[in-house]
XYZ file of C-alpha atoms in Angstrom:
579
model
C -0.306 -0.176 -0.288
C 3.122 2.140 0.776
C 4.155 1.693 -2.158
C 0.769 2.490 -4.099
C 1.015 5.749 -2.703
C 4.079 7.137 -3.460
C 3.468 7.928 -6.937
C 0.879 9.939 -6.059
C 0.631 13.513 -5.218
C -0.125 14.723 -2.122
C -3.807 16.495 -1.608
C -3.724 20.279 -0.101
C -5.002 20.499 2.937
C -8.228 22.155 2.457
C -9.573 18.712 -0.360
C -8.028 16.598 2.638
C -10.211 17.749 4.793
C -13.269 17.539 2.814
C -12.102 14.193 2.064
C -11.513 12.817 5.413
C -14.706 14.749 6.833
C -16.910 12.731 4.025
C -14.934 9.903 4.344
C -15.397 9.075 8.344
C -18.401 7.299 7.828
C -17.169 4.595 6.498
C -14.922 3.707 9.323
C -15.969 3.313 12.819
C -17.472 6.272 14.141
C -15.236 6.255 17.455
C -12.460 6.757 14.889
C -11.416 10.113 14.059
C -8.824 11.278 11.392
C -5.634 13.702 12.265
C -4.322 16.182 10.383
C -1.737 15.257 7.778
C -3.136 12.288 7.774
C -2.825 10.274 4.887
C -5.705 9.160 1.506
C -5.371 6.472 -0.671
C -6.028 6.954 -3.779
C -9.479 5.333 -5.361
C -7.822 3.094 -7.693
C -6.379 -0.228 -7.050
C -7.483 -0.283 -3.872
C -10.986 -1.863 -3.887
C -13.480 -1.394 -1.326
C -10.318 1.090 0.573
C -10.184 2.894 -2.516
C -11.091 7.373 -0.359
C -10.369 5.553 3.011
C -8.101 7.525 5.249
C -5.957 5.925 7.370
C -5.210 5.500 10.835
C -1.012 6.750 11.919
C 0.598 4.407 14.234
C -0.119 6.545 17.062
C -3.848 5.429 17.344
C -2.932 2.810 16.982
C -0.331 2.528 19.899
C -3.656 3.079 22.055
C -6.323 1.195 21.091
C -3.710 -1.766 22.108
C -3.050 -0.561 25.066
C -5.726 -2.779 27.163
C -3.879 -5.969 26.493
C -1.187 -5.694 28.752
C -4.581 -4.447 31.192
C -6.253 -7.468 30.659
C -3.481 -10.123 31.411
C -2.505 -8.281 34.873
C -6.129 -8.539 35.655
C -5.656 -12.644 35.483
C -2.652 -12.455 38.058
C -3.147 -14.347 41.148
C -4.042 -12.634 43.823
C -0.436 -12.089 46.300
C -0.953 -14.287 49.676
C -1.456 -13.327 53.014
C 0.362 -13.050 55.338
C 0.743 -16.377 57.670
C 1.322 -15.856 60.858
C 2.369 -20.328 62.857
C -0.093 -20.775 59.097
C -2.382 -19.271 60.015
C -3.740 -16.189 57.568
C -4.605 -13.530 59.965
C -8.729 -14.200 59.854
C -8.487 -16.619 61.417
C -6.123 -15.444 64.649
C -8.890 -13.269 64.640
C -11.617 -15.622 65.333
C -9.961 -17.873 67.183
C -8.230 -15.416 69.698
C -11.722 -14.106 70.227
C -13.590 -16.731 70.682
C -11.511 -18.974 73.245
C -11.719 -16.009 75.287
C -15.987 -16.274 75.048
C -15.610 -19.800 76.066
C -12.395 -19.896 78.955
C -15.635 -17.027 80.557
C -18.496 -19.202 79.908
C -16.898 -22.380 81.599
C -15.617 -19.509 84.476
C -18.943 -18.884 85.135
C -20.306 -22.499 84.571
C -17.964 -23.798 86.857
C -19.362 -21.608 89.428
C -22.805 -22.179 88.659
C -22.841 -25.998 89.124
C -20.516 -26.406 92.350
C -22.831 -23.330 93.711
C -25.878 -25.285 92.652
C -24.968 -28.454 94.006
C -24.462 -26.932 97.796
C -27.610 -25.213 97.184
C -30.052 -28.242 97.258
C -28.017 -30.858 98.267
C -27.583 -28.716 101.864
C -30.900 -27.158 102.009
C -32.992 -27.612 104.586
C -34.759 -30.737 104.328
C -33.743 -31.950 101.532
C -30.093 -34.323 100.020
C -28.362 -35.611 96.865
C -31.938 -37.422 97.039
C -33.766 -35.233 94.681
C -31.628 -34.903 92.223
C -32.786 -37.309 90.671
C -36.021 -35.622 91.128
C -35.105 -32.315 89.830
C -33.403 -34.086 86.206
C -36.559 -35.889 85.866
C -39.183 -33.865 86.982
C -38.118 -30.010 85.963
C -35.091 -29.352 84.008
C -36.599 -31.913 81.493
C -39.366 -30.224 80.852
C -38.313 -26.551 80.979
C -35.153 -27.987 78.674
C -38.285 -29.796 75.852
C -39.998 -25.355 76.280
C -36.857 -24.167 75.830
C -35.663 -25.762 73.090
C -39.809 -25.630 71.199
C -38.694 -21.307 71.852
C -35.787 -21.427 70.309
C -37.047 -22.810 67.237
C -39.496 -20.410 67.061
C -37.475 -17.886 67.877
C -35.201 -19.022 65.123
C -37.106 -18.592 62.159
C -38.396 -15.178 63.320
C -35.206 -13.038 65.051
C -30.991 -12.787 63.142
C -28.527 -14.966 64.831
C -27.471 -12.162 67.062
C -30.265 -11.233 67.761
C -31.464 -14.822 69.652
C -27.912 -14.736 70.892
C -28.504 -12.278 72.752
C -32.283 -13.252 73.949
C -30.489 -15.828 74.653
C -27.931 -14.680 77.394
C -29.702 -11.737 78.785
C -32.164 -13.306 81.013
C -29.209 -15.250 82.441
C -27.278 -12.676 83.620
C -30.692 -10.563 84.869
C -31.258 -13.997 87.023
C -28.203 -14.959 88.152
C -27.750 -11.132 89.160
C -31.103 -10.869 90.588
C -30.446 -13.882 93.214
C -27.734 -13.822 94.918
C -29.595 -9.690 95.344
C -33.465 -10.856 95.575
C -34.394 -14.382 95.726
C -31.528 -15.694 98.573
C -32.241 -12.909 100.589
C -35.657 -13.409 100.849
C -36.346 -17.470 100.388
C -37.615 -17.104 104.105
C -41.210 -15.243 102.872
C -40.709 -17.648 99.186
C -39.988 -20.439 101.251
C -43.593 -22.517 101.720
C -42.252 -23.905 104.803
C -44.574 -25.385 107.131
C -46.756 -25.944 104.306
C -44.232 -28.783 102.663
C -43.260 -29.577 106.772
C -47.189 -30.426 107.123
C -46.993 -32.109 103.645
C -44.794 -34.040 104.662
C -46.165 -35.302 107.677
C -49.232 -36.561 105.439
C -47.495 -38.082 102.377
C -44.702 -40.197 104.292
C -40.863 -39.697 103.697
C -40.856 -41.549 100.031
C -41.952 -38.348 98.775
C -39.989 -36.399 100.733
C -37.544 -35.777 96.825
C -40.466 -33.906 95.177
C -41.802 -31.888 98.901
C -37.931 -30.617 98.601
C -38.617 -28.682 95.558
C -41.131 -26.931 96.706
C -40.087 -26.614 100.143
C -36.909 -25.502 98.951
C -38.186 -24.144 94.717
C -36.093 -20.657 94.335
C -33.085 -23.322 94.999
C -34.426 -24.975 92.758
C -35.120 -23.218 89.632
C -31.442 -22.089 90.197
C -30.383 -25.512 89.625
C -32.441 -26.034 86.195
C -30.993 -22.380 85.055
C -27.541 -23.702 86.106
C -27.691 -26.706 84.246
C -29.801 -24.694 81.300
C -26.289 -22.500 81.004
C -24.144 -25.597 80.442
C -27.480 -27.012 78.105
C -28.076 -23.580 76.599
C -24.624 -21.304 76.454
C -22.042 -23.783 76.354
C -24.064 -26.196 73.681
C -25.516 -24.226 71.574
C -25.193 -20.692 71.599
C -21.232 -21.049 71.330
C -20.435 -23.856 69.515
C -23.916 -22.713 66.898
C -21.766 -19.560 66.215
C -18.233 -21.118 66.723
C -19.531 -23.438 63.905
C -20.702 -21.056 61.710
C -17.083 -19.011 61.571
C -15.201 -21.857 61.627
C -13.789 -23.803 58.889
C -13.525 -27.584 59.165
C -9.952 -27.607 59.094
C -9.430 -24.407 61.887
C -12.110 -26.858 64.045
C -9.764 -29.631 63.618
C -6.753 -27.797 64.669
C -8.228 -24.826 67.558
C -11.223 -26.688 69.151
C -9.053 -29.467 71.212
C -7.436 -25.881 72.093
C -10.253 -23.735 73.253
C -10.215 -26.269 75.743
C -6.892 -24.909 77.266
C -8.106 -21.728 78.404
C -11.394 -22.970 79.165
C -9.757 -25.002 81.974
C -7.195 -22.493 83.191
C -11.007 -21.390 83.715
C -12.062 -23.852 85.826
C -8.366 -23.859 87.883
C -9.331 -20.463 88.407
C -12.807 -20.790 89.336
C -12.460 -24.030 91.397
C -10.268 -22.053 93.299
C -12.523 -18.032 93.793
C -15.378 -21.063 95.201
C -13.115 -22.254 97.798
C -11.447 -18.459 98.697
C -15.366 -17.869 98.717
C -16.381 -20.815 101.109
C -13.172 -20.230 103.242
C -14.514 -16.459 103.961
C -17.802 -17.840 104.412
C -16.597 -20.338 107.330
C -14.766 -17.010 109.032
C -16.996 -14.599 109.251
C -18.316 -13.702 112.400
C -21.850 -15.419 114.340
C -24.606 -14.428 113.549
C -24.357 -13.074 109.478
C -25.212 -14.492 106.883
C -22.500 -16.109 105.084
C -23.905 -18.055 102.354
C -25.621 -14.520 101.557
C -21.992 -13.378 101.458
C -20.645 -15.788 99.487
C -23.038 -16.053 97.319
C -23.339 -12.039 96.169
C -19.322 -12.742 95.409
C -20.060 -16.370 93.153
C -22.409 -13.907 91.321
C -20.778 -11.082 91.203
C -18.269 -12.215 88.927
C -21.185 -14.354 86.988
C -22.500 -11.310 85.461
C -18.989 -9.922 85.029
C -18.037 -12.810 82.503
C -21.828 -12.543 80.759
C -21.259 -9.298 79.970
C -17.567 -10.102 78.886
C -18.661 -13.111 77.010
C -22.017 -10.274 75.390
C -19.717 -7.870 74.402
C -17.490 -10.246 73.249
C -19.792 -11.624 70.914
C -20.837 -7.902 69.902
C -17.458 -7.189 68.667
C -17.620 -10.406 66.886
C -20.538 -9.647 64.933
C -18.629 -6.173 63.654
C -14.992 -6.421 63.130
C -14.933 -10.227 62.145
C -18.026 -11.522 60.972
C -17.877 -9.292 57.741
C -15.387 -10.183 56.199
C -16.339 -13.582 56.166
C -19.584 -12.577 54.643
C -17.530 -10.905 51.411
C -15.577 -14.536 51.924
C -18.083 -16.586 51.398
C -19.957 -14.538 48.802
C -18.698 -16.234 46.199
C -20.730 -19.627 47.056
C -24.072 -19.572 46.194
C -26.603 -21.953 48.926
C -29.816 -22.893 47.490
C -33.111 -20.898 49.341
C -34.415 -23.543 51.259
C -38.602 -23.536 53.163
C -38.252 -22.647 56.927
C -39.616 -25.532 59.328
C -42.146 -25.107 61.409
C -41.215 -26.786 64.956
C -42.962 -29.833 63.766
C -41.432 -30.735 60.603
C -38.148 -29.319 62.394
C -38.252 -32.330 64.904
C -39.817 -34.903 62.083
C -36.926 -34.241 59.782
C -34.251 -34.614 62.823
C -35.664 -38.090 63.711
C -35.561 -39.384 60.255
C -32.293 -38.605 60.014
C -29.214 -41.311 60.847
C -26.958 -38.667 61.850
C -29.088 -37.164 63.950
C -30.005 -39.634 65.569
C -25.880 -40.879 65.605
C -25.511 -37.861 67.420
C -28.220 -37.875 69.828
C -28.042 -41.748 70.896
C -24.255 -39.622 71.814
C -25.129 -37.242 73.932
C -28.149 -39.559 75.821
C -25.644 -41.519 76.064
C -23.473 -39.311 77.486
C -25.924 -38.107 80.310
C -27.151 -41.885 81.561
C -23.709 -43.427 81.825
C -22.344 -40.033 84.261
C -25.353 -39.551 85.860
C -25.703 -43.503 86.620
C -21.463 -42.559 88.173
C -22.837 -39.317 89.940
C -25.204 -39.880 91.639
C -24.359 -42.104 93.781
C -20.647 -40.648 94.185
C -22.632 -36.867 95.729
C -24.235 -39.239 98.357
C -21.332 -40.281 99.580
C -20.123 -36.938 98.466
C -22.813 -35.616 100.742
C -21.936 -38.417 103.837
C -18.331 -37.407 104.538
C -18.996 -33.267 104.692
C -22.601 -32.881 105.676
C -21.177 -29.036 106.070
C -21.122 -26.739 103.216
C -18.528 -24.741 104.379
C -15.913 -28.456 103.141
C -18.892 -29.539 100.739
C -18.407 -26.392 98.473
C -14.576 -26.905 99.381
C -14.191 -29.778 98.293
C -15.793 -28.949 94.900
C -13.303 -26.403 94.978
C -11.120 -28.718 94.884
C -12.615 -30.809 92.462
C -13.517 -28.311 89.774
C -9.772 -27.568 90.097
C -7.950 -30.784 89.633
C -10.774 -31.264 86.267
C -8.803 -27.961 84.842
C -5.160 -29.535 85.636
C -6.292 -32.723 84.181
C -8.436 -31.712 80.925
C -5.760 -29.254 80.322
C -3.160 -31.522 79.727
C -5.594 -33.935 78.381
C -6.294 -30.993 75.498
C -2.677 -30.906 74.432
C -2.602 -34.662 74.116
C -5.891 -34.474 71.915
C -4.414 -32.170 69.490
C -1.998 -35.221 68.130
C -4.849 -37.744 68.371
C -6.904 -35.382 66.011
C -4.249 -35.282 63.882
C -2.680 -38.741 64.137
C -5.607 -40.770 64.715
C -8.736 -39.040 63.326
C -11.926 -38.300 64.223
C -13.147 -42.111 65.264
C -10.416 -43.221 67.487
C -11.170 -39.401 69.343
C -14.386 -40.173 69.626
C -14.457 -43.453 71.303
C -12.030 -42.471 74.229
C -14.525 -40.913 76.138
C -17.078 -43.792 75.729
C -14.105 -46.076 76.962
C -12.532 -44.015 80.005
C -16.813 -43.854 81.203
C -16.502 -47.273 81.582
C -13.852 -48.232 82.532
C -13.501 -45.313 85.523
C -17.447 -46.556 86.068
C -16.496 -50.471 86.859
C -13.717 -49.254 89.314
C -15.836 -47.060 91.585
C -18.899 -49.311 91.551
C -16.244 -52.410 91.969
C -15.770 -50.033 95.495
C -18.476 -48.704 96.891
C -19.529 -53.194 96.558
C -16.436 -54.125 98.214
C -15.588 -51.689 100.550
C -16.200 -53.695 103.742
C -13.779 -56.084 101.672
C -11.139 -54.283 101.295
C -11.719 -52.113 104.944
C -7.742 -52.705 106.672
C -5.835 -52.759 103.079
C -7.206 -49.424 103.409
C -7.130 -48.402 106.538
C -3.526 -48.923 106.262
C -3.490 -45.809 103.989
C -5.548 -44.092 106.869
C -8.522 -43.928 104.672
C -11.695 -44.982 105.646
C -14.233 -46.913 102.729
C -16.859 -44.271 102.443
C -12.971 -41.874 102.301
C -12.115 -43.862 99.397
C -15.646 -43.950 97.501
C -15.485 -40.350 97.644
C -11.623 -39.777 96.255
C -12.202 -42.461 93.701
C -15.358 -41.109 92.240
C -13.724 -37.586 92.218
C -11.408 -39.284 90.352
C -14.175 -41.001 87.885
C -15.729 -38.024 87.376
C -12.403 -35.597 86.876
C -10.823 -38.225 83.867
C -14.618 -39.022 82.150
C -15.044 -34.428 82.127
C -11.603 -34.088 81.128
C -12.362 -36.692 78.549
C -15.585 -35.210 76.814
C -14.340 -31.747 77.857
C -11.460 -32.941 74.593
C -12.816 -35.072 72.557
C -15.792 -35.702 73.176
C -16.816 -31.821 72.222
C -14.967 -31.070 69.275
C -15.978 -33.916 68.460
C -19.620 -33.905 68.712
C -19.269 -30.171 67.345
C -16.218 -31.045 64.650
C -19.811 -32.765 63.350
C -21.725 -30.205 63.493
C -20.012 -28.239 60.699
C -20.646 -29.996 57.014
C -24.551 -30.371 57.670
C -26.938 -27.423 56.033
C -27.866 -24.342 58.396
C -30.861 -25.467 59.420
C -30.181 -29.159 60.650
C -26.906 -27.090 61.841
C -29.032 -24.700 64.273
C -32.258 -26.837 64.802
C -30.577 -30.567 65.071
C -27.719 -28.508 67.574
C -30.785 -27.157 69.837
C -32.679 -30.180 69.830
C -29.380 -32.353 70.392
C -27.580 -29.944 72.864
C -30.413 -29.261 75.227
C -32.989 -31.509 75.038
C -31.021 -34.810 74.897
C -28.338 -33.728 77.438
C -31.221 -33.672 80.123
C -32.625 -36.410 78.324
C -29.681 -39.030 79.235
C -29.290 -37.660 83.031
C -33.177 -37.566 83.400
C -32.943 -40.925 82.010
C -30.354 -41.409 84.432
C -32.256 -40.478 87.254
C -35.080 -42.998 85.920
C -33.499 -45.719 85.903
C -31.784 -44.974 89.884
C -35.771 -44.365 90.382
C -37.432 -47.705 89.116
C -34.547 -49.797 90.555
C -33.892 -47.636 94.310
C -38.078 -48.297 94.635
C -37.681 -52.136 93.322
C -34.581 -52.847 94.826
C -35.590 -50.924 97.935
C -32.295 -49.034 98.319
C -29.542 -47.779 96.119
C -26.725 -49.742 97.002
C -28.444 -53.101 96.640
C -29.490 -51.827 93.446
C -25.572 -51.061 92.505
C -24.764 -54.138 90.653
C -27.371 -53.392 87.883
C -25.836 -50.249 88.189
C -22.601 -51.396 86.733
C -24.508 -53.757 83.741
C -26.786 -51.239 82.933
C -23.978 -48.982 81.999
C -22.176 -51.362 80.621
C -25.204 -51.695 78.155
C -25.677 -47.921 77.275
C -22.005 -47.743 76.750
C -21.887 -50.884 74.357
C -25.006 -48.602 72.785
C -22.677 -45.407 72.518
C -19.689 -46.573 71.053
C -21.839 -48.601 68.093
C -23.118 -45.157 67.735
C -20.033 -43.444 67.187
C -18.564 -45.773 64.415
C -21.615 -45.607 62.324
C -21.226 -41.809 62.799
C -17.619 -41.856 61.914
C -18.379 -43.685 58.588
C -21.394 -40.716 57.991
C -18.948 -37.633 59.054
C -16.449 -39.157 56.100
C -19.110 -39.509 53.799
C -20.081 -36.078 54.746
C -16.756 -34.409 54.335
C -16.049 -36.408 51.081
C -19.440 -34.929 49.727
C -18.599 -31.360 50.608
C -14.879 -31.547 50.031
C -14.484 -30.287 54.597
C -11.012 -32.676 56.137
C -9.904 -32.290 59.094
C -5.853 -32.202 59.775
C -4.769 -36.192 59.074
C -8.460 -37.816 58.121
C -8.701 -36.959 54.196
C -10.889 -40.463 52.918
C -8.428 -42.500 50.925
C -10.952 -42.313 48.404
C -11.610 -38.757 47.753
C -8.046 -38.730 46.406
C -9.564 -41.827 43.378
C -10.705 -40.224 40.548
C -14.427 -40.080 39.019
C -15.861 -42.967 37.426
């Protein structure tokens, strides 16, 4: 084309501009002809005749976007990591650990205080506990679950959290400030004495609940704190913002800080027990202790709420931004009845429920018998409360060690093995306790050589059983259970968790209490029931182990389906090519 133009005269400026204006419609409308552009002659160029040629500088502008497009396809630099994890992971894990610390600090204080209140109350004893768990705690837990399912369809997760936790904070604060000081006016003591004289001692348990109803209400609220705040609110929120990989690494470690809380709270209970013992006569020492203990509970509750509020404002929006690309199907909300029907049809949920119910029955079969021995050894509330403080400290220390080992167990052996350790631990220690209770007189001379009575030895063995059972629960059973929720659908996760943790947990404890009640009525005493309780314990734990094995298979299948694997347990089938 350049050779053709070389032999033709160049037109003048005016003529060139006129031809350029005429030729512009033939070119793309957005291209302008620069002054001095050459126009091809009509001859020899066919359709190109008379069209202006764009200078090379204009071609550079057209080609300019090409390198920009290539740059936009370049991968974004990976965020800096600290100790192998991104900053966002630490922004989630550290506040969650602080929340768990405060929650278990409160729970330890409430657990120790509720036992002292109801066991040492006038006209009461350890025999009141089975009736409380069966006829008061279980109905309230069912009622809460129904209410929670109804609220979950109408409130956001944040509003639901505040709606659940604030009533607990208000109740425990008002109990020490109002209900306990007014107990003489609120408790129908004289009426219950007359009722007991008419009905007879076999109804002493239910009548004691009515006689000390504010103490029993405290007992139930303390039990619900463990089910609602620990299991539903905390673990439900943690499961929403963490991945399976993060859970496998950090869920066991949550217990490290939480069991430091057990150690501190146990010492706090012991301290206030000693303060109560050193007060001058005429001063209500238990009231002084309650004010101090419940003051710490209220402060802990406010800290929990504040941490949750800050996570919702600073961390959750970032997580939602990262998950925007993952579209989820919109599913219709299920009613309360539909929720329970759906959950009952899921073998996955049934196996999880079996684990929780079996734990509740197993621990209750041993724990109530142990607390009866404990009251016989420490009839004074000061001594009882002080021993419970030491018990909580020992539980925290052992669980702290188990938490360190649990991370290694998850990494080396996986979910299935970790889920089996708790039932095996409970079976071995429970049988040892029942054996000592049955053979106490036989080993009395041997125990005397160590300065122990059979009663005190049973108290110590029962305490050891509870320490090791609870430590394996906190370090292995609870993390296993919470990891199993993560791959589930959001609605199944929310409502299934509420049904399992709020209903099945007290159902297990009530089931153990019912078994004990029937055995006592049928055989005449708890001591006569001990061999049968040991046999029942074995049957329950065998069912627990079978459910754990079944759940392990289903959990592995869900991991393959969702592509989320915990450390050290990626199924081999996941690496196989698709058929």
